[in-house]
Short mmCIF file of C-alpha atoms in Angstrom, two decimals:
data_model
loop_
_atom_site.label_atom_id
_atom_site.label_comp_id
_atom_site.label_asym_id
_atom_site.label_seq_id
_atom_site.Cartn_x
_atom_site.Cartn_y
_atom_site.Cartn_z
CA UNK X 1 -35.35 -63.70 59.62
CA UNK X 2 -32.87 -61.01 58.58
CA UNK X 3 -32.23 -58.15 56.19
CA UNK X 4 -28.92 -58.06 54.31
CA UNK X 5 -27.80 -55.26 52.03
CA UNK X 6 -25.96 -56.34 48.92
CA UNK X 7 -24.24 -54.17 46.33
CA UNK X 8 -25.83 -53.50 42.96
CA UNK X 9 -24.40 -52.68 39.53
CA UNK X 10 -25.57 -49.06 39.98
CA UNK X 11 -23.71 -48.74 43.29
CA UNK X 12 -26.98 -48.40 45.23
CA UNK X 13 -27.22 -51.15 47.89
CA UNK X 14 -30.27 -53.43 47.82
CA UNK X 15 -31.90 -54.64 51.03
CA UNK X 16 -32.68 -58.36 50.69
CA UNK X 17 -35.42 -59.64 53.00
CA UNK X 18 -34.71 -63.29 53.81
CA UNK X 19 -37.46 -65.39 55.50
CA UNK X 20 -36.93 -68.05 58.17
CA UNK X 21 -38.14 -71.01 56.12
CA UNK X 22 -34.84 -71.54 54.31
CA UNK X 23 -32.52 -71.40 57.31
CA UNK X 24 -33.10 -74.84 58.82
CA UNK X 25 -32.69 -76.66 55.46
CA UNK X 26 -29.51 -74.63 54.86
CA UNK X 27 -28.04 -75.65 58.20
CA UNK X 28 -28.91 -79.33 57.67
CA UNK X 29 -27.41 -79.40 54.17
CA UNK X 30 -24.19 -77.69 55.20
CA UNK X 31 -23.80 -79.81 58.31
CA UNK X 32 -23.74 -82.89 56.08
CA UNK X 33 -21.59 -81.38 53.31
CA UNK X 34 -19.02 -79.96 55.73
CA UNK X 35 -19.01 -83.08 57.94
CA UNK X 36 -19.61 -80.99 61.07
CA UNK X 37 -19.66 -82.42 64.59
CA UNK X 38 -19.86 -80.98 68.12
CA UNK X 39 -16.06 -81.05 68.19
CA UNK X 40 -15.78 -78.86 65.09
CA UNK X 41 -14.16 -75.44 65.40
CA UNK X 42 -15.52 -73.05 62.76
CA UNK X 43 -13.78 -69.81 61.79
CA UNK X 44 -16.03 -66.81 61.41
CA UNK X 45 -14.29 -65.12 58.50
CA UNK X 46 -17.23 -63.13 57.11
CA UNK X 47 -18.34 -59.82 58.56
CA UNK X 48 -21.79 -59.96 60.21
CA UNK X 49 -22.98 -57.56 57.51
CA UNK X 50 -22.60 -60.32 54.91
CA UNK X 51 -24.81 -63.37 54.62
CA UNK X 52 -21.90 -65.82 54.76
CA UNK X 53 -21.72 -65.01 58.48
CA UNK X 54 -25.24 -66.46 58.83
CA UNK X 55 -23.96 -69.79 57.55
CA UNK X 56 -20.89 -69.74 59.80
CA UNK X 57 -22.90 -68.97 62.93
CA UNK X 58 -26.02 -71.08 62.40
CA UNK X 59 -24.25 -74.22 61.23
CA UNK X 60 -22.03 -74.05 64.30
CA UNK X 61 -24.89 -73.41 66.69
CA UNK X 62 -27.05 -76.06 65.05
CA UNK X 63 -24.29 -78.61 65.51
CA UNK X 64 -23.12 -77.63 68.97
CA UNK X 65 -19.73 -76.70 67.49
CA UNK X 66 -17.47 -73.79 68.43
CA UNK X 67 -17.39 -70.49 66.54
CA UNK X 68 -13.97 -68.82 66.61
CA UNK X 69 -13.93 -65.06 66.04
CA UNK X 70 -11.05 -63.40 64.20
CA UNK X 71 -9.65 -59.93 64.78
CA UNK X 72 -9.81 -57.57 61.81
CA UNK X 73 -6.04 -57.01 61.98
CA UNK X 74 -5.53 -60.77 61.67
CA UNK X 75 -7.71 -60.96 58.58
CA UNK X 76 -5.65 -58.25 56.90
CA UNK X 77 -2.39 -60.16 57.40
CA UNK X 78 -2.35 -63.47 55.44
CA UNK X 79 0.54 -64.89 57.46
CA UNK X 80 -1.10 -63.92 60.75
CA UNK X 81 -4.39 -65.48 59.62
CA UNK X 82 -2.71 -68.81 58.82
CA UNK X 83 -0.98 -68.75 62.20
CA UNK X 84 -4.37 -68.05 63.81
CA UNK X 85 -5.94 -71.02 62.00
CA UNK X 86 -3.22 -73.25 63.40
CA UNK X 87 -3.32 -71.84 66.92
CA UNK X 88 -7.11 -72.09 67.14
CA UNK X 89 -7.15 -75.63 65.72
CA UNK X 90 -9.73 -74.53 63.14
CA UNK X 91 -11.44 -77.49 61.48
CA UNK X 92 -13.75 -75.63 59.07
CA UNK X 93 -13.27 -72.36 57.22
CA UNK X 94 -15.07 -70.68 54.31
CA UNK X 95 -13.03 -68.26 52.17
CA UNK X 96 -13.38 -66.38 48.89
CA UNK X 97 -10.86 -67.74 46.34
CA UNK X 98 -9.20 -64.33 45.93
CA UNK X 99 -8.47 -64.29 49.68
CA UNK X 100 -7.25 -67.89 49.67
CA UNK X 101 -4.82 -66.89 46.92
CA UNK X 102 -3.09 -64.50 49.35
CA UNK X 103 -2.43 -67.16 51.99
CA UNK X 104 0.89 -68.99 52.24
CA UNK X 105 0.25 -72.70 51.77
CA UNK X 106 0.70 -74.20 55.21
CA UNK X 107 0.29 -77.62 56.76
CA UNK X 108 -2.80 -77.30 58.96
CA UNK X 109 -3.45 -80.79 60.39
CA UNK X 110 -6.66 -79.74 62.16
CA UNK X 111 -8.26 -78.25 59.05
CA UNK X 112 -10.82 -80.85 58.02
CA UNK X 113 -13.00 -78.84 55.62
CA UNK X 114 -11.97 -75.96 53.37
CA UNK X 115 -14.89 -74.25 51.64
CA UNK X 116 -14.48 -71.73 48.83
CA UNK X 117 -17.39 -69.52 47.87
CA UNK X 118 -18.32 -66.19 46.35
CA UNK X 119 -16.18 -66.41 43.21
CA UNK X 120 -15.05 -68.87 40.57
CA UNK X 121 -12.24 -71.01 41.94
CA UNK X 122 -9.43 -72.36 39.75
CA UNK X 123 -8.30 -75.90 40.58
CA UNK X 124 -4.67 -74.72 40.65
CA UNK X 125 -5.52 -72.52 43.63
CA UNK X 126 -7.11 -75.34 45.63
CA UNK X 127 -4.67 -78.09 44.69
CA UNK X 128 -1.88 -77.09 47.15
CA UNK X 129 -4.42 -77.20 49.99
CA UNK X 130 -5.49 -80.79 49.30
CA UNK X 131 -4.43 -83.17 52.07
CA UNK X 132 -5.36 -86.67 53.23
CA UNK X 133 -8.64 -86.54 55.11
CA UNK X 134 -9.38 -82.94 54.12
CA UNK X 135 -12.65 -82.08 52.39
CA UNK X 136 -12.59 -79.40 49.67
CA UNK X 137 -15.98 -77.84 48.94
CA UNK X 138 -17.03 -75.35 46.28
CA UNK X 139 -20.20 -73.52 47.33
CA UNK X 140 -22.43 -71.20 45.34
CA UNK X 141 -25.35 -68.98 46.28
CA UNK X 142 -26.48 -65.36 45.99
CA UNK X 143 -27.86 -63.54 49.03
CA UNK X 144 -31.30 -63.73 47.42
CA UNK X 145 -31.48 -67.54 47.88
CA UNK X 146 -30.40 -67.72 51.56
CA UNK X 147 -26.62 -67.97 51.37
CA UNK X 148 -26.21 -71.18 49.38
CA UNK X 149 -28.01 -72.92 46.50
CA UNK X 150 -25.51 -75.53 45.28
CA UNK X 151 -22.52 -77.40 46.71
CA UNK X 152 -19.77 -79.52 45.23
CA UNK X 153 -17.61 -81.77 47.40
CA UNK X 154 -14.60 -81.94 45.10
CA UNK X 155 -12.68 -85.12 44.33
CA UNK X 156 -8.91 -85.38 44.42
CA UNK X 157 -7.09 -85.03 42.19
CA UNK X 158 -9.12 -81.98 41.30
CA UNK X 159 -10.94 -81.82 37.94
CA UNK X 160 -9.84 -79.33 35.24
CA UNK X 161 -12.78 -77.08 36.21
CA UNK X 162 -14.35 -76.93 39.67
CA UNK X 163 -18.15 -77.25 39.32
CA UNK X 164 -20.47 -75.42 41.70
CA UNK X 165 -22.17 -78.75 42.28
CA UNK X 166 -25.70 -79.97 42.77
CA UNK X 167 -28.68 -78.16 44.31
CA UNK X 168 -29.29 -78.33 48.03
CA UNK X 169 -32.29 -80.57 48.82
CA UNK X 170 -34.64 -77.63 49.15
CA UNK X 171 -33.33 -75.63 46.14
CA UNK X 172 -34.84 -75.72 42.67
CA UNK X 173 -32.25 -74.99 40.02
CA UNK X 174 -32.92 -74.35 36.34
CA UNK X 175 -30.68 -73.42 33.41
CA UNK X 176 -32.85 -71.45 30.99
CA UNK X 177 -32.46 -69.58 27.71
CA UNK X 178 -33.64 -66.05 26.93
CA UNK X 179 -37.21 -67.34 26.55
CA UNK X 180 -37.01 -69.02 29.98
CA UNK X 181 -36.97 -72.48 28.42
CA UNK X 182 -34.59 -75.24 29.61
CA UNK X 183 -31.40 -75.66 27.62
CA UNK X 184 -29.77 -79.05 26.85
CA UNK X 185 -26.88 -80.46 28.85
CA UNK X 186 -23.67 -78.62 28.04
CA UNK X 187 -25.40 -75.55 26.60
CA UNK X 188 -24.86 -72.15 28.18
CA UNK X 189 -27.87 -70.54 29.86
CA UNK X 190 -28.86 -68.36 32.80
CA UNK X 191 -29.17 -69.89 36.24
CA UNK X 192 -32.57 -69.52 37.94
CA UNK X 193 -33.09 -70.61 41.54
CA UNK X 194 -36.29 -71.29 43.49
CA UNK X 195 -37.32 -73.22 46.56
CA UNK X 196 -37.61 -72.66 50.30
CA UNK X 197 -34.58 -70.38 50.47
CA UNK X 198 -35.95 -67.77 48.08
CA UNK X 199 -35.94 -64.26 49.54
CA UNK X 200 -39.09 -62.15 49.75
CA UNK X 201 -37.51 -59.50 47.56
CA UNK X 202 -35.79 -56.11 47.84
CA UNK X 203 -37.13 -53.84 50.56
CA UNK X 204 -38.67 -50.70 49.10
CA UNK X 205 -37.70 -51.72 45.55
CA UNK X 206 -40.83 -53.31 43.98
CA UNK X 207 -39.58 -52.57 40.46
CA UNK X 208 -36.28 -54.36 41.04
CA UNK X 209 -38.03 -57.21 42.87
CA UNK X 210 -40.31 -57.77 39.87
CA UNK X 211 -37.33 -57.71 37.53
CA UNK X 212 -35.23 -60.27 39.41
CA UNK X 213 -37.91 -62.45 41.07
CA UNK X 214 -39.96 -63.74 38.15
CA UNK X 215 -43.00 -66.05 37.94
CA UNK X 216 -42.04 -69.73 38.10
CA UNK X 217 -42.76 -71.05 34.56
CA UNK X 218 -42.92 -74.71 35.65
CA UNK X 219 -44.63 -74.57 39.05
CA UNK X 220 -48.15 -75.79 39.73
CA UNK X 221 -48.40 -73.58 42.83
CA UNK X 222 -49.87 -70.14 42.09
CA UNK X 223 -47.52 -67.28 42.95
CA UNK X 224 -44.35 -69.42 42.88
CA UNK X 225 -41.26 -67.50 41.79
CA UNK X 226 -37.69 -67.99 40.60
CA UNK X 227 -34.71 -65.73 41.16
CA UNK X 228 -32.77 -64.70 38.06
CA UNK X 229 -29.16 -64.86 39.18
CA UNK X 230 -27.61 -63.22 36.11
CA UNK X 231 -25.00 -66.00 36.14
CA UNK X 232 -24.13 -67.96 33.03
CA UNK X 233 -23.86 -71.71 33.71
CA UNK X 234 -24.36 -75.08 32.06
CA UNK X 235 -25.38 -78.54 33.17
CA UNK X 236 -22.64 -81.16 33.09
CA UNK X 237 -23.41 -84.76 32.11
CA UNK X 238 -22.82 -85.84 35.73
CA UNK X 239 -25.70 -83.64 36.93
CA UNK X 240 -23.52 -80.86 38.37
CA UNK X 241 -23.66 -77.20 37.43
CA UNK X 242 -20.63 -75.43 35.99
CA UNK X 243 -20.24 -71.68 36.44
CA UNK X 244 -19.23 -69.79 33.27
CA UNK X 245 -19.37 -66.15 34.36
CA UNK X 246 -21.69 -63.21 34.75
CA UNK X 247 -24.10 -62.41 31.95
CA UNK X 248 -23.75 -58.70 32.67
CA UNK X 249 -19.95 -58.64 32.60
CA UNK X 250 -19.86 -58.37 28.83
CA UNK X 251 -17.87 -55.48 27.44
CA UNK X 252 -17.03 -54.35 23.93
CA UNK X 253 -13.41 -54.26 22.82
CA UNK X 254 -12.74 -52.98 19.31
CA UNK X 255 -16.23 -53.99 18.23
CA UNK X 256 -16.17 -57.47 19.77
CA UNK X 257 -18.42 -58.51 22.65
CA UNK X 258 -16.22 -59.94 25.38
CA UNK X 259 -17.20 -61.87 28.52
CA UNK X 260 -14.28 -61.04 30.83
CA UNK X 261 -14.99 -63.92 33.20
CA UNK X 262 -14.80 -66.35 30.27
CA UNK X 263 -11.29 -65.02 29.61
CA UNK X 264 -10.43 -65.22 33.32
CA UNK X 265 -11.52 -68.85 33.44
CA UNK X 266 -9.04 -69.71 30.69
CA UNK X 267 -6.20 -67.70 32.25
CA UNK X 268 -6.78 -69.66 35.46
CA UNK X 269 -6.25 -72.92 33.57
CA UNK X 270 -2.53 -72.14 33.28
CA UNK X 271 -0.73 -74.30 35.86
CA UNK X 272 1.44 -71.38 37.07
CA UNK X 273 -1.48 -68.99 37.59
CA UNK X 274 -2.86 -68.81 41.11
CA UNK X 275 -5.42 -66.02 40.62
CA UNK X 276 -6.40 -63.71 37.79
CA UNK X 277 -8.75 -60.88 36.89
CA UNK X 278 -9.37 -59.39 33.47
CA UNK X 279 -10.58 -55.88 32.74
CA UNK X 280 -11.28 -53.97 29.55
CA UNK X 281 -9.44 -50.67 29.30
CA UNK X 282 -8.63 -48.41 26.37
CA UNK X 283 -9.96 -50.87 23.77
CA UNK X 284 -7.88 -53.79 25.03
CA UNK X 285 -8.02 -56.57 27.60
CA UNK X 286 -5.64 -56.42 30.55
CA UNK X 287 -5.07 -59.50 32.72
CA UNK X 288 -3.86 -59.01 36.30
CA UNK X 289 -2.22 -62.24 37.37
CA UNK X 290 -1.01 -63.70 40.66
CA UNK X 291 1.56 -66.36 39.87
CA UNK X 292 2.15 -69.42 42.01
CA UNK X 293 5.91 -68.99 41.67
CA UNK X 294 7.98 -67.02 39.14
CA UNK X 295 6.07 -64.91 36.58
CA UNK X 296 5.39 -66.51 33.21
CA UNK X 297 6.39 -64.50 30.14
CA UNK X 298 3.58 -62.67 28.35
CA UNK X 299 4.44 -64.45 25.11
CA UNK X 300 4.00 -67.83 26.80
CA UNK X 301 0.69 -66.80 28.35
CA UNK X 302 -0.52 -65.48 25.00
CA UNK X 303 0.45 -68.72 23.28
CA UNK X 304 -1.30 -70.74 25.99
CA UNK X 305 -4.50 -68.74 25.64
CA UNK X 306 -4.25 -68.66 21.86
CA UNK X 307 -4.87 -72.41 21.87
CA UNK X 308 -8.09 -71.93 23.86
CA UNK X 309 -9.54 -68.58 22.81
CA UNK X 310 -10.08 -66.54 19.65
CA UNK X 311 -7.41 -63.92 19.04
CA UNK X 312 -9.63 -61.02 20.14
CA UNK X 313 -10.20 -62.67 23.54
CA UNK X 314 -6.48 -63.04 24.35
CA UNK X 315 -5.44 -60.19 26.69
CA UNK X 316 -3.09 -57.66 25.16
CA UNK X 317 -1.29 -57.05 28.42
CA UNK X 318 -0.42 -59.28 31.38
CA UNK X 319 0.37 -57.57 34.67
CA UNK X 320 1.95 -59.51 37.54
CA UNK X 321 0.58 -58.54 40.98
CA UNK X 322 1.29 -59.91 44.44
CA UNK X 323 -2.44 -60.06 45.23
CA UNK X 324 -5.74 -58.93 43.78
CA UNK X 325 -7.65 -56.12 45.53
CA UNK X 326 -10.61 -57.29 47.57
CA UNK X 327 -13.81 -55.80 48.97
CA UNK X 328 -14.65 -56.04 52.68
CA UNK X 329 -16.43 -59.34 52.06
CA UNK X 330 -13.30 -60.81 50.50
CA UNK X 331 -14.56 -60.74 46.92
CA UNK X 332 -12.62 -59.24 44.04
CA UNK X 333 -12.75 -55.44 43.84
CA UNK X 334 -12.92 -54.90 40.08
CA UNK X 335 -13.03 -51.12 40.36
CA UNK X 336 -9.78 -51.08 42.32
CA UNK X 337 -8.09 -53.06 39.55
CA UNK X 338 -8.24 -49.95 37.38
CA UNK X 339 -6.03 -48.10 39.89
CA UNK X 340 -3.24 -50.70 39.90
CA UNK X 341 -0.03 -49.75 38.18
CA UNK X 342 0.10 -51.50 34.82
CA UNK X 343 3.60 -52.91 35.07
CA UNK X 344 4.01 -55.68 32.49
CA UNK X 345 5.45 -59.04 33.44
CA UNK X 346 8.58 -58.34 31.41
CA UNK X 347 9.29 -55.10 33.28
CA UNK X 348 10.78 -57.13 36.11
CA UNK X 349 12.88 -59.31 33.85
CA UNK X 350 16.65 -59.20 33.88
CA UNK X 351 16.76 -58.26 30.18
CA UNK X 352 15.13 -54.85 30.76
CA UNK X 353 17.06 -52.18 28.83
CA UNK X 354 16.74 -48.49 29.68
CA UNK X 355 16.76 -45.75 27.02
CA UNK X 356 20.25 -44.96 25.74
CA UNK X 357 19.60 -41.88 23.58
CA UNK X 358 17.40 -38.81 23.91
CA UNK X 359 15.15 -40.05 21.09
CA UNK X 360 14.72 -43.44 22.76
CA UNK X 361 13.87 -41.62 26.00
CA UNK X 362 11.20 -39.50 24.27
CA UNK X 363 9.73 -42.53 22.48
CA UNK X 364 9.68 -44.50 25.74
CA UNK X 365 7.76 -41.68 27.43
CA UNK X 366 5.27 -41.53 24.57
CA UNK X 367 4.70 -45.30 24.66
CA UNK X 368 4.28 -45.32 28.44
CA UNK X 369 1.69 -42.53 28.20
CA UNK X 370 -0.25 -44.12 25.34
CA UNK X 371 -0.13 -47.69 26.65
CA UNK X 372 -0.56 -46.80 30.32
CA UNK X 373 2.37 -49.11 31.08
CA UNK X 374 5.63 -48.39 32.86
CA UNK X 375 8.50 -49.01 32.76
CA UNK X 376 9.01 -50.06 29.15
CA UNK X 377 12.23 -51.63 27.94
CA UNK X 378 13.60 -50.32 24.66
CA UNK X 379 13.54 -53.93 23.45
CA UNK X 380 9.85 -54.47 24.34
CA UNK X 381 7.30 -55.02 21.58
CA UNK X 382 4.59 -52.33 21.28
CA UNK X 383 1.90 -54.88 20.43
CA UNK X 384 2.97 -57.35 23.11
CA UNK X 385 2.43 -54.54 25.62
CA UNK X 386 -1.18 -54.12 24.55
CA UNK X 387 -0.80 -51.82 21.58
CA UNK X 388 -3.14 -51.90 18.62
CA UNK X 389 -3.77 -49.82 15.50
CA UNK X 390 -5.76 -47.10 17.28
CA UNK X 391 -3.05 -46.65 19.89
CA UNK X 392 -0.41 -46.72 17.16
CA UNK X 393 -2.16 -43.74 15.60
CA UNK X 394 -1.86 -41.89 18.91
CA UNK X 395 1.86 -42.66 19.01
CA UNK X 396 2.36 -41.24 15.52
CA UNK X 397 0.43 -38.11 16.49
CA UNK X 398 2.55 -37.56 19.61
CA UNK X 399 5.76 -38.16 17.69
CA UNK X 400 4.73 -35.30 15.41
CA UNK X 401 4.02 -33.06 18.43
CA UNK X 402 7.40 -33.82 20.02
CA UNK X 403 9.70 -34.04 17.00
CA UNK X 404 7.77 -31.97 14.42
CA UNK X 405 8.27 -34.93 12.14
CA UNK X 406 5.62 -37.01 10.43
CA UNK X 407 6.51 -40.69 10.57
CA UNK X 408 4.39 -43.12 8.54
CA UNK X 409 1.97 -45.22 10.56
CA UNK X 410 3.30 -48.45 9.08
CA UNK X 411 6.69 -47.79 10.68
CA UNK X 412 5.50 -48.93 14.11
CA UNK X 413 4.33 -52.21 12.58
CA UNK X 414 7.71 -52.68 10.91
CA UNK X 415 9.72 -51.49 13.93
CA UNK X 416 7.59 -52.36 16.98
CA UNK X 417 10.35 -51.83 19.58
CA UNK X 418 11.42 -48.51 21.10
CA UNK X 419 14.95 -48.87 19.78
CA UNK X 420 13.84 -49.74 16.26
CA UNK X 421 11.14 -47.07 16.17
CA UNK X 422 13.53 -44.42 17.57
CA UNK X 423 16.12 -45.32 14.94
CA UNK X 424 13.48 -44.92 12.22
CA UNK X 425 12.63 -41.47 13.59
CA UNK X 426 16.30 -40.42 13.57
CA UNK X 427 16.76 -41.65 10.00
CA UNK X 428 13.54 -40.00 8.86
CA UNK X 429 14.38 -36.68 10.46
CA UNK X 430 17.81 -36.70 8.85
CA UNK X 431 16.31 -37.34 5.42
CA UNK X 432 13.57 -34.78 6.03
CA UNK X 433 16.08 -32.05 6.84
CA UNK X 434 17.81 -32.56 3.49
CA UNK X 435 14.50 -32.09 1.60
CA UNK X 436 12.95 -29.34 3.77
CA UNK X 437 12.61 -26.91 0.86
CA UNK X 438 9.31 -28.44 -0.27
CA UNK X 439 6.68 -25.71 -0.77
CA UNK X 440 3.66 -27.99 -0.32
CA UNK X 441 1.41 -27.11 2.63
CA UNK X 442 0.58 -30.27 4.57
CA UNK X 443 -2.82 -31.09 6.02
CA UNK X 444 -3.36 -30.60 9.72
CA UNK X 445 -1.99 -33.64 11.54
CA UNK X 446 -5.37 -34.85 12.85
CA UNK X 447 -6.88 -34.65 9.37
CA UNK X 448 -4.20 -36.87 7.89
CA UNK X 449 -5.30 -39.75 10.14
CA UNK X 450 -9.01 -39.07 10.25
CA UNK X 451 -9.84 -41.79 7.76
CA UNK X 452 -7.65 -44.56 9.09
CA UNK X 453 -10.47 -46.46 10.79
CA UNK X 454 -13.37 -45.49 8.55
#
């Protein structure tokens, strides 16, 4: 029926060949779930180069509804897009959660069905858009299974976690362990999808097709296959599937294996958080957060997450951003996150204090370089800004380069603010000058700290 190219982890696009047999069942399922009628007016948000556009077009045409096309300049302006929704009397729209997070909450009386898809969606993001008579839908489906595999029509008030719902009538959904055996209800496993919507495979990539489209372990039909989504999920007792994150988004931070989307899911549980993304950088976790209103202090966010996650999974740094960067298809651009300025939440607070002495200024510069954070208040805590023992060692090394003074590593743990650490340097230098006649030859600076983490 069509060929859609989708990005891969290696950066090399994969051409997905999708057959016709899954299209009619897709249209029928979405017509019912979205409550479409000939009077419906459906926004085409997705670019034609993405499979979501297939859903927008075919469900409209199959219903006799109207497809409303948006200008690219409108899509890039959240306020203009909301005005366009109102002016066009749009009844049905499908958006990625990270794009929805950029929109000003507006009363749109004509909007009957709001569908979110493509990413995990926090209930706090959807809640302001709930309205009498409006249907909120959470949809899930990789390109390889013809747009959509599961749907959840969400109740109001919204649950603490938005499930991705139940399989479409023609989809076969399994949650399996590493041995491709079913896991019990509530147990984490990988999501496998089969059925009429299964793609033929990746064009010109037989090796990758064999890796992702595997023999169906439970089918009686010879040659039946399942698609390995790479998504971690679990069955809920009510028969719905809950998305937990990507299996391949694990990273190592200071020796710990970390699933960044697991951390993101917990950050999104905070009532003041509208959107969030977590990345691993320089042996620490950094959370980029879009707040619903005023920023929440890092200490409060850390305390909130400390009740839900082990200490090593709590981000070291929280960065407030107006919006998260997105790809052309509206999904989160994780690579672009690395280019955002790491300005901590507290940097915008009224209690920011600039350096007052030359030593404080030098220490502030060192901390900003080591932590990758700016600006830093002289009252800010090194460890609250994402510092850890390895970075503390770098600070001590740079202090020696700048001041030609060796300050003990434990000092930064005892005086974790710029002002306290700078004062310790001044006191130490003063004492050092009075005892500078020592004839001992010190070790090279790098050698003194070589064994710290052995």
